[in-house]
Amino acid sequence: MAIGIIGAGKAGTVLGRYLTACGLEVAGYMSRTPAHAARAAELTDSACFDDFAHLAARCNMVLIATPDGQIGATAAALAPHLTADHVLAHLSGSLTHAVLKPAHAVWQAASLHPIFAFSDPEMDLAPLASAVFSVEGDAAARQRLTALLAPCGNAVVPVTAADKVRYHAACVMASNLVCGLYGEAARQLTACGFSEPLARQALAPLFLTNARAIIDRGPTDALTGPMERNDLSTVRAHLQALADDPLGDAVYRSLSLALLPLVAEGHPERDRADMEKELRSNHADNGSNVRRSETQENPSDDAHLLRLFHSKINQQGRH
């Protein structure tokens, strides 16, 4: 099965290199930036295509590795050259196969998403060997993509179109949003007098050790700190220290609330009511128009808590 790849950025180039390393045939690349296609072709010992007709004629599987906003237009331009023998797939984490396939299409369509962060087109391929791929779309396309990856040994998990966006949100939580959390922790250290480079250096072993523990033992067994100990006095002290920082307060409260199910799993005998009440209270309104009494109307209302957080953050933006 010959594979053509449209888009020669980080994801398209690395995936092509990986498929080639697994013994699969990458026929070549097509890109809006010819130099990128040429480099990707060089790395995979494949060809460069300068039009959709030649690419479709040479390949029976086409992977679109462009930014999400370009996938639909790319598929539409490629469509006149596809046949019933083709599988057309994109690599978007959030879009479904519907963006590839109008009602009259004869080809099979799918989305294939590696749960992996592509950092550089020429990055080491070894970490990709343990990545899980999700696949969504037409049954025949899913089957062919799963068979395609069999020589690579990666797990391939089906995801429904209805679940695709939620699935992608989960991936973002574990990847992109972690950058925001790390950045916020560094910002708090700079407020304590650390330089930015020293803050990142100080947090690195803490972050990496904890990440390794989560991977090895799972989040429940890896959890340490005041939430795991049900240390209400320390949590209250943290909230007091963050009382003049709406963003820091919101991050601390929301993620501490996300720890409550883990604490319940690890220590089902503990009473967590006081801790939850503290985390849902409004100790840091920082001059916003949100009254403490408003947060106590329904302390279990997560939507209300999120409205409170947004109010705090918006208030911070106005200062």
PDB file of N, CA and C in Angstrom, residues 28-122:
ATOM      1  N   GLY A  28       5.563   9.648  -1.236  1.00  0.00           N
ATOM      2  CA  GLY A  28       6.085  10.999  -1.318  1.00  0.00           C
ATOM      3  C   GLY A  28       5.180  12.025  -0.680  1.00  0.00           C
ATOM      4  N   TYR A  29       5.594  13.287  -0.844  1.00  0.00           N
ATOM      5  CA  TYR A  29       4.967  14.424  -0.174  1.00  0.00           C
ATOM      6  C   TYR A  29       4.521  15.485  -1.168  1.00  0.00           C
ATOM      7  N   MET A  30       3.501  16.209  -0.736  1.00  0.00           N
ATOM      8  CA  MET A  30       3.079  17.420  -1.430  1.00  0.00           C
ATOM      9  C   MET A  30       2.856  18.483  -0.369  1.00  0.00           C
ATOM     10  N   SER A  31       3.342  19.702  -0.633  1.00  0.00           N
ATOM     11  CA  SER A  31       3.234  20.768   0.355  1.00  0.00           C
ATOM     12  C   SER A  31       3.159  22.114  -0.335  1.00  0.00           C
ATOM     13  N   ARG A  32       2.522  23.084   0.362  1.00  0.00           N
ATOM     14  CA  ARG A  32       2.512  24.450  -0.157  1.00  0.00           C
ATOM     15  C   ARG A  32       3.913  25.051  -0.131  1.00  0.00           C
ATOM     16  N   THR A  33       4.785  24.484   0.701  1.00  0.00           N
ATOM     17  CA  THR A  33       6.171  24.940   0.784  1.00  0.00           C
ATOM     18  C   THR A  33       7.068  23.874   0.170  1.00  0.00           C
ATOM     19  N   PRO A  34       7.474  24.050  -1.077  1.00  0.00           N
ATOM     20  CA  PRO A  34       8.232  23.002  -1.765  1.00  0.00           C
ATOM     21  C   PRO A  34       9.490  22.556  -1.016  1.00  0.00           C
ATOM     22  N   ALA A  35      10.144  23.483  -0.319  1.00  0.00           N
ATOM     23  CA  ALA A  35      11.362  23.110   0.410  1.00  0.00           C
ATOM     24  C   ALA A  35      11.060  22.124   1.527  1.00  0.00           C
ATOM     25  N   HIS A  36       9.897  22.270   2.161  1.00  0.00           N
ATOM     26  CA  HIS A  36       9.515  21.339   3.220  1.00  0.00           C
ATOM     27  C   HIS A  36       9.237  19.954   2.635  1.00  0.00           C
ATOM     28  N   ALA A  37       8.533  19.918   1.494  1.00  0.00           N
ATOM     29  CA  ALA A  37       8.258  18.638   0.849  1.00  0.00           C
ATOM     30  C   ALA A  37       9.556  17.966   0.413  1.00  0.00           C
ATOM     31  N   ALA A  38      10.487  18.765  -0.093  1.00  0.00           N
ATOM     32  CA  ALA A  38      11.762  18.201  -0.541  1.00  0.00           C
ATOM     33  C   ALA A  38      12.534  17.607   0.630  1.00  0.00           C
ATOM     34  N   ARG A  39      12.532  18.285   1.755  1.00  0.00           N
ATOM     35  CA  ARG A  39      13.253  17.770   2.917  1.00  0.00           C
ATOM     36  C   ARG A  39      12.584  16.505   3.455  1.00  0.00           C
ATOM     37  N   ALA A  40      11.250  16.505   3.525  1.00  0.00           N
ATOM     38  CA  ALA A  40      10.543  15.316   3.998  1.00  0.00           C
ATOM     39  C   ALA A  40      10.779  14.138   3.057  1.00  0.00           C
ATOM     40  N   ALA A  41      10.780  14.411   1.758  1.00  0.00           N
ATOM     41  CA  ALA A  41      11.041  13.348   0.785  1.00  0.00           C
ATOM     42  C   ALA A  41      12.449  12.806   0.942  1.00  0.00           C
ATOM     43  N   GLU A  42      13.400  13.705   1.206  1.00  0.00           N
ATOM     44  CA  GLU A  42      14.780  13.267   1.414  1.00  0.00           C
ATOM     45  C   GLU A  42      14.888  12.366   2.642  1.00  0.00           C
ATOM     46  N   LEU A  43      14.180  12.722   3.705  1.00  0.00           N
ATOM     47  CA  LEU A  43      14.249  11.954   4.952  1.00  0.00           C
ATOM     48  C   LEU A  43      13.576  10.588   4.832  1.00  0.00           C
ATOM     49  N   THR A  44      12.668  10.449   3.877  1.00  0.00           N
ATOM     50  CA  THR A  44      11.929   9.196   3.712  1.00  0.00           C
ATOM     51  C   THR A  44      12.307   8.473   2.405  1.00  0.00           C
ATOM     52  N   ASP A  45      13.292   8.996   1.717  1.00  0.00           N
ATOM     53  CA  ASP A  45      13.710   8.398   0.438  1.00  0.00           C
ATOM     54  C   ASP A  45      12.507   8.238  -0.484  1.00  0.00           C
ATOM     55  N   SER A  46      11.729   9.316  -0.586  1.00  0.00           N
ATOM     56  CA  SER A  46      10.516   9.269  -1.407  1.00  0.00           C
ATOM     57  C   SER A  46      10.520  10.440  -2.387  1.00  0.00           C
ATOM     58  N   ALA A  47       9.384  10.696  -3.002  1.00  0.00           N
ATOM     59  CA  ALA A  47       9.293  11.697  -4.065  1.00  0.00           C
ATOM     60  C   ALA A  47       8.556  12.945  -3.594  1.00  0.00           C
ATOM     61  N   CYS A  48       8.660  13.983  -4.384  1.00  0.00           N
ATOM     62  CA  CYS A  48       7.851  15.198  -4.202  1.00  0.00           C
ATOM     63  C   CYS A  48       6.808  15.241  -5.317  1.00  0.00           C
ATOM     64  N   PHE A  49       5.599  15.576  -4.956  1.00  0.00           N
ATOM     65  CA  PHE A  49       4.536  15.740  -5.945  1.00  0.00           C
ATOM     66  C   PHE A  49       4.156  17.216  -6.026  1.00  0.00           C
ATOM     67  N   ASP A  50       3.927  17.689  -7.247  1.00  0.00           N
ATOM     68  CA  ASP A  50       3.547  19.088  -7.401  1.00  0.00           C
ATOM     69  C   ASP A  50       2.107  19.268  -7.850  1.00  0.00           C
ATOM     70  N   ASP A  51       1.359  18.164  -7.943  1.00  0.00           N
ATOM     71  CA  ASP A  51      -0.076  18.292  -8.208  1.00  0.00           C
ATOM     72  C   ASP A  51      -0.810  17.073  -7.645  1.00  0.00           C
ATOM     73  N   PHE A  52      -2.106  17.265  -7.370  1.00  0.00           N
ATOM     74  CA  PHE A  52      -2.918  16.223  -6.741  1.00  0.00           C
ATOM     75  C   PHE A  52      -3.097  15.009  -7.638  1.00  0.00           C
ATOM     76  N   ALA A  53      -3.170  15.220  -8.938  1.00  0.00           N
ATOM     77  CA  ALA A  53      -3.411  14.103  -9.851  1.00  0.00           C
ATOM     78  C   ALA A  53      -2.283  13.079  -9.778  1.00  0.00           C
ATOM     79  N   HIS A  54      -1.045  13.559  -9.802  1.00  0.00           N
ATOM     80  CA  HIS A  54       0.092  12.625  -9.753  1.00  0.00           C
ATOM     81  C   HIS A  54       0.169  11.915  -8.404  1.00  0.00           C
ATOM     82  N   LEU A  55      -0.109  12.640  -7.345  1.00  0.00           N
ATOM     83  CA  LEU A  55      -0.078  12.013  -6.018  1.00  0.00           C
ATOM     84  C   LEU A  55      -1.128  10.908  -5.923  1.00  0.00           C
ATOM     85  N   ALA A  56      -2.363  11.195  -6.344  1.00  0.00           N
ATOM     86  CA  ALA A  56      -3.439  10.201  -6.266  1.00  0.00           C
ATOM     87  C   ALA A  56      -3.166   8.999  -7.154  1.00  0.00           C
ATOM     88  N   ALA A  57      -2.534   9.234  -8.308  1.00  0.00           N
ATOM     89  CA  ALA A  57      -2.237   8.127  -9.218  1.00  0.00           C
ATOM     90  C   ALA A  57      -1.176   7.203  -8.643  1.00  0.00           C
ATOM     91  N   ARG A  58      -0.298   7.758  -7.842  1.00  0.00           N
ATOM     92  CA  ARG A  58       0.816   6.975  -7.303  1.00  0.00           C
ATOM     93  C   ARG A  58       0.471   6.263  -5.989  1.00  0.00           C
ATOM     94  N   CYS A  59      -0.559   6.736  -5.287  1.00  0.00           N
ATOM     95  CA  CYS A  59      -0.866   6.241  -3.942  1.00  0.00           C
ATOM     96  C   CYS A  59      -2.295   5.726  -3.862  1.00  0.00           C
ATOM     97  N   ASN A  60      -2.518   4.716  -3.037  1.00  0.00           N
ATOM     98  CA  ASN A  60      -3.890   4.316  -2.749  1.00  0.00           C
ATOM     99  C   ASN A  60      -4.308   4.672  -1.317  1.00  0.00           C
ATOM    100  N   MET A  61      -3.397   5.316  -0.587  1.00  0.00           N
ATOM    101  CA  MET A  61      -3.745   5.891   0.709  1.00  0.00           C
ATOM    102  C   MET A  61      -3.119   7.272   0.789  1.00  0.00           C
ATOM    103  N   VAL A  62      -3.942   8.264   1.147  1.00  0.00           N
ATOM    104  CA  VAL A  62      -3.463   9.640   1.250  1.00  0.00           C
ATOM    105  C   VAL A  62      -3.753  10.147   2.657  1.00  0.00           C
ATOM    106  N   LEU A  63      -2.726  10.674   3.310  1.00  0.00           N
ATOM    107  CA  LEU A  63      -2.852  11.264   4.634  1.00  0.00           C
ATOM    108  C   LEU A  63      -2.709  12.771   4.516  1.00  0.00           C
ATOM    109  N   ILE A  64      -3.706  13.505   4.990  1.00  0.00           N
ATOM    110  CA  ILE A  64      -3.641  14.967   4.998  1.00  0.00           C
ATOM    111  C   ILE A  64      -3.121  15.419   6.355  1.00  0.00           C
ATOM    112  N   ALA A  65      -1.945  16.042   6.343  1.00  0.00           N
ATOM    113  CA  ALA A  65      -1.286  16.462   7.577  1.00  0.00           C
ATOM    114  C   ALA A  65      -1.156  17.983   7.636  1.00  0.00           C
ATOM    115  N   THR A  66      -2.152  18.664   7.093  1.00  0.00           N
ATOM    116  CA  THR A  66      -2.166  20.125   7.109  1.00  0.00           C
ATOM    117  C   THR A  66      -2.812  20.628   8.399  1.00  0.00           C
ATOM    118  N   PRO A  67      -2.711  21.939   8.696  1.00  0.00           N
ATOM    119  CA  PRO A  67      -3.506  22.491   9.807  1.00  0.00           C
ATOM    120  C   PRO A  67      -4.995  22.226   9.598  1.00  0.00           C
ATOM    121  N   ASP A  68      -5.741  22.152  10.693  1.00  0.00           N
ATOM    122  CA  ASP A  68      -7.158  21.790  10.621  1.00  0.00           C
ATOM    123  C   ASP A  68      -7.947  22.664   9.653  1.00  0.00           C
ATOM    124  N   GLY A  69      -7.661  23.950   9.645  1.00  0.00           N
ATOM    125  CA  GLY A  69      -8.425  24.866   8.802  1.00  0.00           C
ATOM    126  C   GLY A  69      -8.228  24.651   7.316  1.00  0.00           C
ATOM    127  N   GLN A  70      -7.226  23.885   6.931  1.00  0.00           N
ATOM    128  CA  GLN A  70      -6.954  23.645   5.519  1.00  0.00           C
ATOM    129  C   GLN A  70      -7.384  22.256   5.048  1.00  0.00           C
ATOM    130  N   ILE A  71      -7.845  21.417   5.974  1.00  0.00           N
ATOM    131  CA  ILE A  71      -8.141  20.019   5.614  1.00  0.00           C
ATOM    132  C   ILE A  71      -9.282  19.929   4.614  1.00  0.00           C
ATOM    133  N   GLY A  72     -10.371  20.631   4.865  1.00  0.00           N
ATOM    134  CA  GLY A  72     -11.533  20.560   3.979  1.00  0.00           C
ATOM    135  C   GLY A  72     -11.210  20.999   2.566  1.00  0.00           C
ATOM    136  N   ALA A  73     -10.511  22.120   2.418  1.00  0.00           N
ATOM    137  CA  ALA A  73     -10.169  22.629   1.091  1.00  0.00           C
ATOM    138  C   ALA A  73      -9.189  21.694   0.385  1.00  0.00           C
ATOM    139  N   THR A  74      -8.262  21.122   1.141  1.00  0.00           N
ATOM    140  CA  THR A  74      -7.310  20.179   0.557  1.00  0.00           C
ATOM    141  C   THR A  74      -8.029  18.938   0.043  1.00  0.00           C
ATOM    142  N   ALA A  75      -8.956  18.423   0.832  1.00  0.00           N
ATOM    143  CA  ALA A  75      -9.723  17.246   0.411  1.00  0.00           C
ATOM    144  C   ALA A  75     -10.559  17.551  -0.828  1.00  0.00           C
ATOM    145  N   ALA A  76     -11.149  18.739  -0.865  1.00  0.00           N
ATOM    146  CA  ALA A  76     -11.979  19.113  -2.027  1.00  0.00           C
ATOM    147  C   ALA A  76     -11.136  19.205  -3.293  1.00  0.00           C
ATOM    148  N   ALA A  77      -9.915  19.730  -3.180  1.00  0.00           N
ATOM    149  CA  ALA A  77      -9.042  19.831  -4.347  1.00  0.00           C
ATOM    150  C   ALA A  77      -8.555  18.465  -4.813  1.00  0.00           C
ATOM    151  N   LEU A  78      -8.386  17.552  -3.856  1.00  0.00           N
ATOM    152  CA  LEU A  78      -7.928  16.200  -4.185  1.00  0.00           C
ATOM    153  C   LEU A  78      -9.050  15.317  -4.718  1.00  0.00           C
ATOM    154  N   ALA A  79     -10.283  15.607  -4.345  1.00  0.00           N
ATOM    155  CA  ALA A  79     -11.434  14.731  -4.604  1.00  0.00           C
ATOM    156  C   ALA A  79     -11.585  14.273  -6.051  1.00  0.00           C
ATOM    157  N   PRO A  80     -11.420  15.141  -7.056  1.00  0.00           N
ATOM    158  CA  PRO A  80     -11.628  14.678  -8.439  1.00  0.00           C
ATOM    159  C   PRO A  80     -10.676  13.566  -8.868  1.00  0.00           C
ATOM    160  N   HIS A  81      -9.619  13.352  -8.116  1.00  0.00           N
ATOM    161  CA  HIS A  81      -8.604  12.384  -8.510  1.00  0.00           C
ATOM    162  C   HIS A  81      -8.676  11.086  -7.701  1.00  0.00           C
ATOM    163  N   LEU A  82      -9.668  10.976  -6.817  1.00  0.00           N
ATOM    164  CA  LEU A  82      -9.785   9.794  -5.969  1.00  0.00           C
ATOM    165  C   LEU A  82     -10.762   8.786  -6.561  1.00  0.00           C
ATOM    166  N   THR A  83     -10.512   7.513  -6.275  1.00  0.00           N
ATOM    167  CA  THR A  83     -11.357   6.422  -6.740  1.00  0.00           C
ATOM    168  C   THR A  83     -11.841   5.607  -5.545  1.00  0.00           C
ATOM    169  N   ALA A  84     -12.638   4.609  -5.821  1.00  0.00           N
ATOM    170  CA  ALA A  84     -13.162   3.749  -4.760  1.00  0.00           C
ATOM    171  C   ALA A  84     -12.056   2.963  -4.069  1.00  0.00           C
ATOM    172  N   ASP A  85     -10.892   2.871  -4.705  1.00  0.00           N
ATOM    173  CA  ASP A  85      -9.779   2.131  -4.098  1.00  0.00           C
ATOM    174  C   ASP A  85      -8.993   2.967  -3.082  1.00  0.00           C
ATOM    175  N   HIS A  86      -9.253   4.263  -3.054  1.00  0.00           N
ATOM    176  CA  HIS A  86      -8.470   5.141  -2.181  1.00  0.00           C
ATOM    177  C   HIS A  86      -9.016   5.187  -0.758  1.00  0.00           C
ATOM    178  N   VAL A  87      -8.099   5.318   0.181  1.00  0.00           N
ATOM    179  CA  VAL A  87      -8.422   5.713   1.547  1.00  0.00           C
ATOM    180  C   VAL A  87      -7.839   7.103   1.759  1.00  0.00           C
ATOM    181  N   LEU A  88      -8.686   8.004   2.193  1.00  0.00           N
ATOM    182  CA  LEU A  88      -8.264   9.368   2.486  1.00  0.00           C
ATOM    183  C   LEU A  88      -8.443   9.605   3.983  1.00  0.00           C
ATOM    184  N   ALA A  89      -7.383  10.005   4.640  1.00  0.00           N
ATOM    185  CA  ALA A  89      -7.444  10.225   6.086  1.00  0.00           C
ATOM    186  C   ALA A  89      -6.744  11.527   6.435  1.00  0.00           C
ATOM    187  N   HIS A  90      -7.170  12.132   7.518  1.00  0.00           N
ATOM    188  CA  HIS A  90      -6.453  13.300   8.040  1.00  0.00           C
ATOM    189  C   HIS A  90      -5.948  12.988   9.443  1.00  0.00           C
ATOM    190  N   LEU A  91      -5.050  13.839   9.947  1.00  0.00           N
ATOM    191  CA  LEU A  91      -4.412  13.606  11.239  1.00  0.00           C
ATOM    192  C   LEU A  91      -4.958  14.494  12.341  1.00  0.00           C
ATOM    193  N   SER A  92      -6.049  15.197  12.103  1.00  0.00           N
ATOM    194  CA  SER A  92      -6.590  16.101  13.117  1.00  0.00           C
ATOM    195  C   SER A  92      -7.109  15.328  14.324  1.00  0.00           C
ATOM    196  N   GLY A  93      -6.856  15.886  15.505  1.00  0.00           N
ATOM    197  CA  GLY A  93      -7.375  15.264  16.709  1.00  0.00           C
ATOM    198  C   GLY A  93      -8.832  15.568  16.969  1.00  0.00           C
ATOM    199  N   SER A  94      -9.330  16.706  16.464  1.00  0.00           N
ATOM    200  CA  SER A  94     -10.692  17.120  16.807  1.00  0.00           C
ATOM    201  C   SER A  94     -11.705  16.927  15.686  1.00  0.00           C
ATOM    202  N   LEU A  95     -11.268  16.977  14.427  1.00  0.00           N
ATOM    203  CA  LEU A  95     -12.197  16.841  13.310  1.00  0.00           C
ATOM    204  C   LEU A  95     -12.503  15.371  13.021  1.00  0.00           C
ATOM    205  N   THR A  96     -13.690  15.110  12.499  1.00  0.00           N
ATOM    206  CA  THR A  96     -14.057  13.753  12.106  1.00  0.00           C
ATOM    207  C   THR A  96     -13.779  13.557  10.617  1.00  0.00           C
ATOM    208  N   HIS A  97     -14.077  12.362  10.125  1.00  0.00           N
ATOM    209  CA  HIS A  97     -13.849  12.073   8.717  1.00  0.00           C
ATOM    210  C   HIS A  97     -14.826  12.793   7.814  1.00  0.00           C
ATOM    211  N   ALA A  98     -15.897  13.361   8.387  1.00  0.00           N
ATOM    212  CA  ALA A  98     -16.920  14.002   7.562  1.00  0.00           C
ATOM    213  C   ALA A  98     -16.349  15.142   6.734  1.00  0.00           C
ATOM    214  N   VAL A  99     -15.299  15.789   7.223  1.00  0.00           N
ATOM    215  CA  VAL A  99     -14.706  16.913   6.502  1.00  0.00           C
ATOM    216  C   VAL A  99     -14.055  16.458   5.197  1.00  0.00           C
ATOM    217  N   LEU A 100     -13.826  15.158   5.064  1.00  0.00           N
ATOM    218  CA  LEU A 100     -13.145  14.614   3.890  1.00  0.00           C
ATOM    219  C   LEU A 100     -14.086  14.070   2.836  1.00  0.00           C
ATOM    220  N   LYS A 101     -15.358  13.907   3.167  1.00  0.00           N
ATOM    221  CA  LYS A 101     -16.193  13.050   2.324  1.00  0.00           C
ATOM    222  C   LYS A 101     -17.577  13.648   2.094  1.00  0.00           C
ATOM    223  N   PRO A 102     -17.803  14.285   0.956  1.00  0.00           N
ATOM    224  CA  PRO A 102     -19.161  14.711   0.615  1.00  0.00           C
ATOM    225  C   PRO A 102     -20.055  13.503   0.343  1.00  0.00           C
ATOM    226  N   ALA A 103     -21.327  13.740   0.264  1.00  0.00           N
ATOM    227  CA  ALA A 103     -22.301  12.644   0.170  1.00  0.00           C
ATOM    228  C   ALA A 103     -22.065  11.732  -1.032  1.00  0.00           C
ATOM    229  N   HIS A 104     -21.557  12.289  -2.130  1.00  0.00           N
ATOM    230  CA  HIS A 104     -21.400  11.490  -3.351  1.00  0.00           C
ATOM    231  C   HIS A 104     -20.055  10.778  -3.447  1.00  0.00           C
ATOM    232  N   ALA A 105     -19.222  10.907  -2.469  1.00  0.00           N
ATOM    233  CA  ALA A 105     -17.861  10.368  -2.549  1.00  0.00           C
ATOM    234  C   ALA A 105     -17.863   8.850  -2.641  1.00  0.00           C
ATOM    235  N   VAL A 106     -16.932   8.313  -3.416  1.00  0.00           N
ATOM    236  CA  VAL A 106     -16.826   6.859  -3.560  1.00  0.00           C
ATOM    237  C   VAL A 106     -15.673   6.303  -2.740  1.00  0.00           C
ATOM    238  N   TRP A 107     -14.753   7.163  -2.323  1.00  0.00           N
ATOM    239  CA  TRP A 107     -13.599   6.693  -1.557  1.00  0.00           C
ATOM    240  C   TRP A 107     -13.960   6.490  -0.088  1.00  0.00           C
ATOM    241  N   GLN A 108     -13.080   5.810   0.625  1.00  0.00           N
ATOM    242  CA  GLN A 108     -13.264   5.593   2.056  1.00  0.00           C
ATOM    243  C   GLN A 108     -12.485   6.674   2.822  1.00  0.00           C
ATOM    244  N   ALA A 109     -13.067   7.156   3.915  1.00  0.00           N
ATOM    245  CA  ALA A 109     -12.463   8.270   4.644  1.00  0.00           C
ATOM    246  C   ALA A 109     -12.374   7.959   6.133  1.00  0.00           C
ATOM    247  N   ALA A 110     -11.363   8.524   6.758  1.00  0.00           N
ATOM    248  CA  ALA A 110     -11.165   8.309   8.193  1.00  0.00           C
ATOM    249  C   ALA A 110     -10.307   9.435   8.759  1.00  0.00           C
ATOM    250  N   SER A 111     -10.302   9.513  10.058  1.00  0.00           N
ATOM    251  CA  SER A 111      -9.319  10.353  10.753  1.00  0.00           C
ATOM    252  C   SER A 111      -8.397   9.423  11.532  1.00  0.00           C
ATOM    253  N   LEU A 112      -7.105   9.693  11.437  1.00  0.00           N
ATOM    254  CA  LEU A 112      -6.086   8.898  12.130  1.00  0.00           C
ATOM    255  C   LEU A 112      -5.279   9.869  12.980  1.00  0.00           C
ATOM    256  N   HIS A 113      -5.337   9.703  14.297  1.00  0.00           N
ATOM    257  CA  HIS A 113      -4.685  10.677  15.176  1.00  0.00           C
ATOM    258  C   HIS A 113      -3.721   9.986  16.123  1.00  0.00           C
ATOM    259  N   PRO A 114      -2.429  10.266  15.993  1.00  0.00           N
ATOM    260  CA  PRO A 114      -1.471   9.745  16.969  1.00  0.00           C
ATOM    261  C   PRO A 114      -1.524  10.580  18.247  1.00  0.00           C
ATOM    262  N   ILE A 115      -1.664   9.939  19.380  1.00  0.00           N
ATOM    263  CA  ILE A 115      -1.683  10.658  20.661  1.00  0.00           C
ATOM    264  C   ILE A 115      -0.231  10.896  21.047  1.00  0.00           C
ATOM    265  N   PHE A 116       0.309  11.963  20.486  1.00  0.00           N
ATOM    266  CA  PHE A 116       1.739  12.204  20.547  1.00  0.00           C
ATOM    267  C   PHE A 116       2.012  13.665  20.225  1.00  0.00           C
ATOM    268  N   ALA A 117       3.043  14.232  20.829  1.00  0.00           N
ATOM    269  CA  ALA A 117       3.438  15.614  20.554  1.00  0.00           C
ATOM    270  C   ALA A 117       4.644  15.604  19.611  1.00  0.00           C
ATOM    271  N   PHE A 118       4.444  16.116  18.409  1.00  0.00           N
ATOM    272  CA  PHE A 118       5.521  16.170  17.419  1.00  0.00           C
ATOM    273  C   PHE A 118       6.302  17.463  17.629  1.00  0.00           C
ATOM    274  N   SER A 119       7.506  17.348  18.124  1.00  0.00           N
ATOM    275  CA  SER A 119       8.264  18.535  18.516  1.00  0.00           C
ATOM    276  C   SER A 119       9.144  19.088  17.410  1.00  0.00           C
ATOM    277  N   ASP A 120       9.566  18.231  16.490  1.00  0.00           N
ATOM    278  CA  ASP A 120      10.509  18.665  15.452  1.00  0.00           C
ATOM    279  C   ASP A 120      10.456  17.657  14.298  1.00  0.00           C
ATOM    280  N   PRO A 121      10.526  18.111  13.051  1.00  0.00           N
ATOM    281  CA  PRO A 121      10.458  17.172  11.919  1.00  0.00           C
ATOM    282  C   PRO A 121      11.526  16.088  11.953  1.00  0.00           C
ATOM    283  N   GLU A 122      12.673  16.384  12.589  1.00  0.00           N
ATOM    284  CA  GLU A 122      13.771  15.419  12.608  1.00  0.00           C
ATOM    285  C   GLU A 122      14.008  14.848  14.005  1.00  0.00           C
TER     286      GLU A 122
END
